[in-house]
Coordinates of C-alpha atoms in Angstrom, one line a residue:
X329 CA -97.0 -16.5 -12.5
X330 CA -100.2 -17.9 -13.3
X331 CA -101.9 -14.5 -13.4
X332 CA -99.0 -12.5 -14.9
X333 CA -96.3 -14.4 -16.7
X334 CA -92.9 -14.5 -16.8
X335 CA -91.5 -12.3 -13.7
X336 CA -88.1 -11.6 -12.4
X337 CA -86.4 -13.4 -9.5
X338 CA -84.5 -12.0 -6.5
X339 CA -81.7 -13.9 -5.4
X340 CA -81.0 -14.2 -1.6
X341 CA -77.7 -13.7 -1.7
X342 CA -74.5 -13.1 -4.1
X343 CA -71.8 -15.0 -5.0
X344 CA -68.1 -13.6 -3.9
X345 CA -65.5 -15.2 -6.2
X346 CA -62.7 -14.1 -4.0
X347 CA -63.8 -15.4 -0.8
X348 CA -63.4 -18.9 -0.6
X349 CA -66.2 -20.7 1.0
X350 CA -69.7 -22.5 0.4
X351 CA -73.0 -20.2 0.1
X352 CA -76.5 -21.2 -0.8
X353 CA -78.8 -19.0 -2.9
X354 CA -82.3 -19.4 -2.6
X355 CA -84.3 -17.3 -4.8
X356 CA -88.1 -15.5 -5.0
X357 CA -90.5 -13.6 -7.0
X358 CA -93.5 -11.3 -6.3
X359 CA -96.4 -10.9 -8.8
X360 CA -98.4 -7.5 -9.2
X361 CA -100.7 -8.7 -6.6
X362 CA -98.1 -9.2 -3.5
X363 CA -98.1 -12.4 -3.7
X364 CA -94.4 -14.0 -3.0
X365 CA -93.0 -17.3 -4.2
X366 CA -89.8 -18.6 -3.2
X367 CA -88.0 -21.2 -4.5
X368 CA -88.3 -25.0 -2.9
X369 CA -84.7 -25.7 -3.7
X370 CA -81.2 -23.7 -3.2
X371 CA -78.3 -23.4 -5.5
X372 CA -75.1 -24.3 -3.2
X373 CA -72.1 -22.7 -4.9
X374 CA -68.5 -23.5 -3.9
X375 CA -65.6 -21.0 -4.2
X376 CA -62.7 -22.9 -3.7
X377 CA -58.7 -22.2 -3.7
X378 CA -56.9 -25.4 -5.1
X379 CA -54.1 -23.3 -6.8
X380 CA -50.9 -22.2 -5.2
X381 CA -49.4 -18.5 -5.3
X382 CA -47.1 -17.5 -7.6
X383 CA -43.8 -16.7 -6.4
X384 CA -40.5 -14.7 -8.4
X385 CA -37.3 -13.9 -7.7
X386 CA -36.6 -9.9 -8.3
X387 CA -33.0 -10.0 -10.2
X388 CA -32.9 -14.1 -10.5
X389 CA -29.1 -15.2 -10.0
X390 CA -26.3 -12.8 -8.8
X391 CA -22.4 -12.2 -8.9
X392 CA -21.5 -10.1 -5.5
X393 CA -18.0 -8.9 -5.4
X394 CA -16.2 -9.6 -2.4
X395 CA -16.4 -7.6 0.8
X396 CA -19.0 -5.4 -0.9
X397 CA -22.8 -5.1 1.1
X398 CA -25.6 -7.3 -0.1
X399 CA -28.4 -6.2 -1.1
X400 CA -31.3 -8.4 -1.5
X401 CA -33.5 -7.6 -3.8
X402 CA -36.3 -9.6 -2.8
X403 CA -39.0 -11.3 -4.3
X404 CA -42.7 -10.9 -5.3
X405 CA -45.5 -13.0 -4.3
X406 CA -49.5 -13.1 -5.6
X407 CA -52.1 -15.8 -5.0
X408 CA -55.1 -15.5 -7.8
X409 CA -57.5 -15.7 -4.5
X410 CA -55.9 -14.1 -1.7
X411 CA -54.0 -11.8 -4.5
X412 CA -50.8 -9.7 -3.2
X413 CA -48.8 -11.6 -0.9
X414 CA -45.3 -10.6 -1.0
X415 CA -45.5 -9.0 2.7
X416 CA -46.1 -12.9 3.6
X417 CA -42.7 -13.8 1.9
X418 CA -40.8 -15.9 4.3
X419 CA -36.6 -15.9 3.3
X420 CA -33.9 -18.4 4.8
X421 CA -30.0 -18.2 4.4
X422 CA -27.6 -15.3 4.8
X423 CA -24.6 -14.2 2.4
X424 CA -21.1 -13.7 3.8
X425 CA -19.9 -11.3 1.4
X426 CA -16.2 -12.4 2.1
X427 CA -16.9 -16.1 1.3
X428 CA -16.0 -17.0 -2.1
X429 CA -18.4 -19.6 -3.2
X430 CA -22.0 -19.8 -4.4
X431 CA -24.4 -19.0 -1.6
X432 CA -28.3 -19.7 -1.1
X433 CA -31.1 -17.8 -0.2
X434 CA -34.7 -19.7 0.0
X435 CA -38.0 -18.0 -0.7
X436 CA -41.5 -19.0 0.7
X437 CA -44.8 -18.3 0.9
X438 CA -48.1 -19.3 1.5
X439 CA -51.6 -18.8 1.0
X440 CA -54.6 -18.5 3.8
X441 CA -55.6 -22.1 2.3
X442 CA -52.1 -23.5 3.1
X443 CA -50.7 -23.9 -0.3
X444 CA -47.2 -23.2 -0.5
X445 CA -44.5 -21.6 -3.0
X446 CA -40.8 -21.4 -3.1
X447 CA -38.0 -20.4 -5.0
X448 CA -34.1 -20.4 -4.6
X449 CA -31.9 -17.3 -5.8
X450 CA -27.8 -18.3 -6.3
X451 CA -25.7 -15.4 -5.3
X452 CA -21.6 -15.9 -6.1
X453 CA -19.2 -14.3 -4.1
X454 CA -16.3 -13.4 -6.2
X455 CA -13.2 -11.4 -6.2
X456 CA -12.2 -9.4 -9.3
X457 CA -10.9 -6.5 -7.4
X458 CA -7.4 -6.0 -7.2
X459 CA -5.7 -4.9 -3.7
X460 CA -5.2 -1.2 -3.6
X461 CA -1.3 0.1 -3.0
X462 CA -0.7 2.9 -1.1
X463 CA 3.1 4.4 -0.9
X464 CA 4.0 5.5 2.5
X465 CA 6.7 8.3 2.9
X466 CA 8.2 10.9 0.6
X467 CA 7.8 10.1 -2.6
X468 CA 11.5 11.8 -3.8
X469 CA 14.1 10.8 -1.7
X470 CA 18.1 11.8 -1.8
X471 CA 20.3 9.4 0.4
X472 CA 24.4 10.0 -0.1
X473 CA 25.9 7.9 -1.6
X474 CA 28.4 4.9 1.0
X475 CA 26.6 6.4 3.8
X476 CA 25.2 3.0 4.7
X477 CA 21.8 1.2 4.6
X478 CA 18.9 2.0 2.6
X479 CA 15.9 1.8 5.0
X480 CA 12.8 1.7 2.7
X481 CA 9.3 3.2 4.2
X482 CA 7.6 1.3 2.4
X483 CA 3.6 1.0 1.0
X484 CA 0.1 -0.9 2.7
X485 CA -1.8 -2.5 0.7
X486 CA -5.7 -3.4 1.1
X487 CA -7.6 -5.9 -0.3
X488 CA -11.9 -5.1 -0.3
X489 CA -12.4 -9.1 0.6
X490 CA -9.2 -10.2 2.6
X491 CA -8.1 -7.1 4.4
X492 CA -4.8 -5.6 4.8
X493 CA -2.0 -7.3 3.1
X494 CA 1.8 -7.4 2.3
X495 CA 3.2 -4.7 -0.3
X496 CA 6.4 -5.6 -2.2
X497 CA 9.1 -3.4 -3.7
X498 CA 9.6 -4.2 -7.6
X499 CA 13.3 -3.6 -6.5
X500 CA 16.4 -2.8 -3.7
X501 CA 18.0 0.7 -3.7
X502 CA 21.5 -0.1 -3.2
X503 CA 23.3 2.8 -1.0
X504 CA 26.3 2.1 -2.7
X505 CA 25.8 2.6 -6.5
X506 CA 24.9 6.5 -7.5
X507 CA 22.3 6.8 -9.6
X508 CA 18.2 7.3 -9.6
X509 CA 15.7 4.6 -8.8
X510 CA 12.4 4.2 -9.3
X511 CA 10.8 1.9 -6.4
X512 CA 7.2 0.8 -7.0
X513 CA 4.9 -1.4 -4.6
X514 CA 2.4 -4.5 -5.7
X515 CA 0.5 -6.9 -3.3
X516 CA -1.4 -9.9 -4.7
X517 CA -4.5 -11.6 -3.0
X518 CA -5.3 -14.6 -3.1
X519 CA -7.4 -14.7 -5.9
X520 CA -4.4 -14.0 -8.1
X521 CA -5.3 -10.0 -8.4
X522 CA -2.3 -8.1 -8.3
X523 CA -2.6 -4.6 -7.4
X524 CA 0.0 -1.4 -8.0
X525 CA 1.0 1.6 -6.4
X526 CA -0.5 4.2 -8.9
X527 CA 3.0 6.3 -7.8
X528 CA 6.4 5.5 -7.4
X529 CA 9.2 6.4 -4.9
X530 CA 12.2 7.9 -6.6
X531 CA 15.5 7.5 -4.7
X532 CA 18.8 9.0 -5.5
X533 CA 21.8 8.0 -4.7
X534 CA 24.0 10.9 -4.9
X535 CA 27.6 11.4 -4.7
X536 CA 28.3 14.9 -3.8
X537 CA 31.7 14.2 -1.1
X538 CA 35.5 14.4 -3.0
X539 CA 37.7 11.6 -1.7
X540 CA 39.8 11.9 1.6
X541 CA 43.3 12.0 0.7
X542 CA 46.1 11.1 3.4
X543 CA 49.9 11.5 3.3
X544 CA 51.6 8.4 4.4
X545 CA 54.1 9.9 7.3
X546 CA 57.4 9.5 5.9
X547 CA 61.1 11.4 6.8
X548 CA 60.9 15.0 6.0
X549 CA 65.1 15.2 5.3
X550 CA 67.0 12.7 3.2
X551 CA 70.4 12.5 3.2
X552 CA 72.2 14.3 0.5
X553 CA 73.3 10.8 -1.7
X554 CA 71.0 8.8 0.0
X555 CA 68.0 7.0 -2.5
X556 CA 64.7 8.9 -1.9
X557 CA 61.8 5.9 -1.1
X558 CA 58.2 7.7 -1.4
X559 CA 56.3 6.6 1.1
X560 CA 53.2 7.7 -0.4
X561 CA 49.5 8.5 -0.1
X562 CA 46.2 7.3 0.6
X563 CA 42.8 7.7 -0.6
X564 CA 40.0 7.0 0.2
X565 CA 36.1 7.9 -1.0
X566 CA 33.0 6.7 0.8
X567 CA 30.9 5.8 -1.9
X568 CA 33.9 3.9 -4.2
X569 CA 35.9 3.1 -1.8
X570 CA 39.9 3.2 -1.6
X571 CA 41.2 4.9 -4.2
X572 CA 44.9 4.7 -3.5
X573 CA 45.2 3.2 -6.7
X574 CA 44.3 6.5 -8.3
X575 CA 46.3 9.1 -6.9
X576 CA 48.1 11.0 -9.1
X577 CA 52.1 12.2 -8.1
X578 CA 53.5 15.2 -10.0
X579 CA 57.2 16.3 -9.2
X580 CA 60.4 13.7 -8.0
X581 CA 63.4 14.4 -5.4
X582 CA 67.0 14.6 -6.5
X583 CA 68.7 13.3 -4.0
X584 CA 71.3 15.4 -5.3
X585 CA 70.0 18.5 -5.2
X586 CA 70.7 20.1 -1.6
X587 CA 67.4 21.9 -0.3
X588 CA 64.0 21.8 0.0
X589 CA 61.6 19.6 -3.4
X590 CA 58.4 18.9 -3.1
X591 CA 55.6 16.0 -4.3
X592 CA 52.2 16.6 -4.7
X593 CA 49.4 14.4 -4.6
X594 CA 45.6 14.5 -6.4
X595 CA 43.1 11.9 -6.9
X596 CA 39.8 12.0 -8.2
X597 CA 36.7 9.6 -7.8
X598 CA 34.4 8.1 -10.6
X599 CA 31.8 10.8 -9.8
X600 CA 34.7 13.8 -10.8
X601 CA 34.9 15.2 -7.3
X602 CA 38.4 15.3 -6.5
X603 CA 40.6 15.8 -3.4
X604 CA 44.1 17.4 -3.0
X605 CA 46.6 18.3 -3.9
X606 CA 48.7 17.3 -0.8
X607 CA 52.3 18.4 -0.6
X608 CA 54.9 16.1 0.5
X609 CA 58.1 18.3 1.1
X610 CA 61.6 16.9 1.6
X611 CA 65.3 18.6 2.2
X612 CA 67.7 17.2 0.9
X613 CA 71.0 18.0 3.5
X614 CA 74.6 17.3 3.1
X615 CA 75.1 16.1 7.2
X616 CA 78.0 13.5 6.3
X617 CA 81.8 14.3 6.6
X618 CA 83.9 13.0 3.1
X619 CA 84.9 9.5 3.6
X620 CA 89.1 8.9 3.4
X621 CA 90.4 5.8 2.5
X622 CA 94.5 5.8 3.2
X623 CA 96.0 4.5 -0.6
X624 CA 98.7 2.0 -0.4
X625 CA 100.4 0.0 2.7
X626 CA 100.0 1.6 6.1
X627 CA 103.2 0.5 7.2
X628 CA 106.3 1.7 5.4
X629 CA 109.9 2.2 6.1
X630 CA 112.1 4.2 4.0
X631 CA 115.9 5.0 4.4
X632 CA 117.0 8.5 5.9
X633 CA 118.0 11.3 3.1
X634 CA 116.1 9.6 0.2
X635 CA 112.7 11.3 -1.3
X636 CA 109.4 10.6 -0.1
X637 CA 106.4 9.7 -2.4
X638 CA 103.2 9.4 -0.6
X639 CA 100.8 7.3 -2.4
X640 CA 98.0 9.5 -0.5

């Protein structure tokens, strides 16, 4: 001021440095006396937004195992104008979490000015998880032993990414061969996890029956003289089988000797369970008259008055 120097200035208005746009300050100045000057020429000052956001990935890249939720967990988004704008976060692409294979999900954004920024997160579907085995039934069984097939109950087996699959035994029970066996289960997907019942079945195969043990019908009498054939037993156990070949006989017949002898029988099965004895008894009777044979000729002519010799 002419009168009073160096004075301060008013400006009309005040730059925002967040708001993009154009303004125009103009400015003025009063001296002691009232008297206002203003300024013949404005500033014009542009704010401008010629930078993109910033966009990242919460987590980056991800393994998911198969059949197990996903859970995205997003991304964050600022723009150093328009500042916070991960609520404007735009996503594309879905994960099946039963699809093994790599997987997409696309990220976007943009700014009130129309600049854009995207990102891509990888998410791999995997299976690492082997099936679960579960056994079905009682876990102790006791069948006897011969008393015909073995009807196994089983175990399911589930896998988290394919579902229910096939459970095998690790081996048969045969019905026929006494004797404890331990039956576990596996199942394997198709990933190559093999999974394991965490308990086993235990099967017995028990012989608790003796043998049967038959007399062969035979004569009860022989005749006194007259060779004594033994017709024998049989034997027979249901989980060895016939055991004819193992019966013991104790006693004989003298087919001399008039009256009643016995035979006995006994026979005894791997397992030590035995059957018998049986008797067999047989009388010996004398039922035949002597047989005569006439010595010398049957014909025989001798003269009257001289001494007879029979040759009997």
């Amino acid at each position: 001021d002419a009168c009073a120097g160096v004075l301060s200035t008013d400006q009309s208005t005040t730059v925002n440095p967040n708001q993009p746009g154009t303004v125009t300050i103009s400015y003025s100045a009063t001296d002691p006396s009232g008297n206002t000057g203003v300024s013949a020429t404005g500033r014009t000052v542009t704010v401008e937004d010629t930078l993109p956001p910033t966009l990242s990935l919460v987590g980056g890249a991800q393994n998911l195992e198969c059949g197990s939720p996903y859970n995205d967990p997003g991304a964050t988004a600022n723009d150093q104008c328009a500042g916070d704008l991960t609520a404007s976060i735009q996503k594309t692409g879905t994960i099946d979490n039963r699809n093994l294979s790599t997987q997409t999900l696309h990220y976007t954004v943009q700014d009130p000015s129309g600049r854009s920024a995207s990102a891509d997160r990888a998410v791999t579907v995997r299976d690492t998880l082997a099936p679960s085995v579960t056994v079905q039934g009682e876990l102790s069984q006791q069948i006897e032993c011969g008393s015909g097939d073995y009807t196994d109950e089983g175990a399911t087996a589930n896998d988290a990414c394919e579902g229910p699959l096939a459970a095998v035994p690790s081996t048969a029970v045969d019905p026929n061969v006494p004797g404890t066996v331990t039956v576990t289960y596996k199942a394997t997907d198709s990933s190559g996890n093999e999974g394991t019942s965490a308990t086993g079945r235990t099967v017995t195969v028990a012989d608790t029956l003796p043998p049967t043990l038959v007399l062969t019908p035979g004569p009860q009498n022989l005749e006194c003289g007259t060779p004594f054939t033994d017709p024998g037993a049989t034997a027979n156990d249901l989980c060895f089988g016939n055991l004819t070949a193992a019966i013991q006989k104790t006693g004989s017949i003298d087919n001399k000797q008039l009256g009643a002898q016995s035979i006995s029988y006994t026979v005894q099965d791997p397992g030590g369970r035995t059957a018998g004895p049986l008797t067999r008894t047989v009388t010996v009777d004398d039922t035949l008259a002597p047989a005569i044979t006439v010595n010398g000729p049957l014909d025989q002519t001798f003269e009257c008055g001289s001494a007879y010799v029979d040759p009997g």
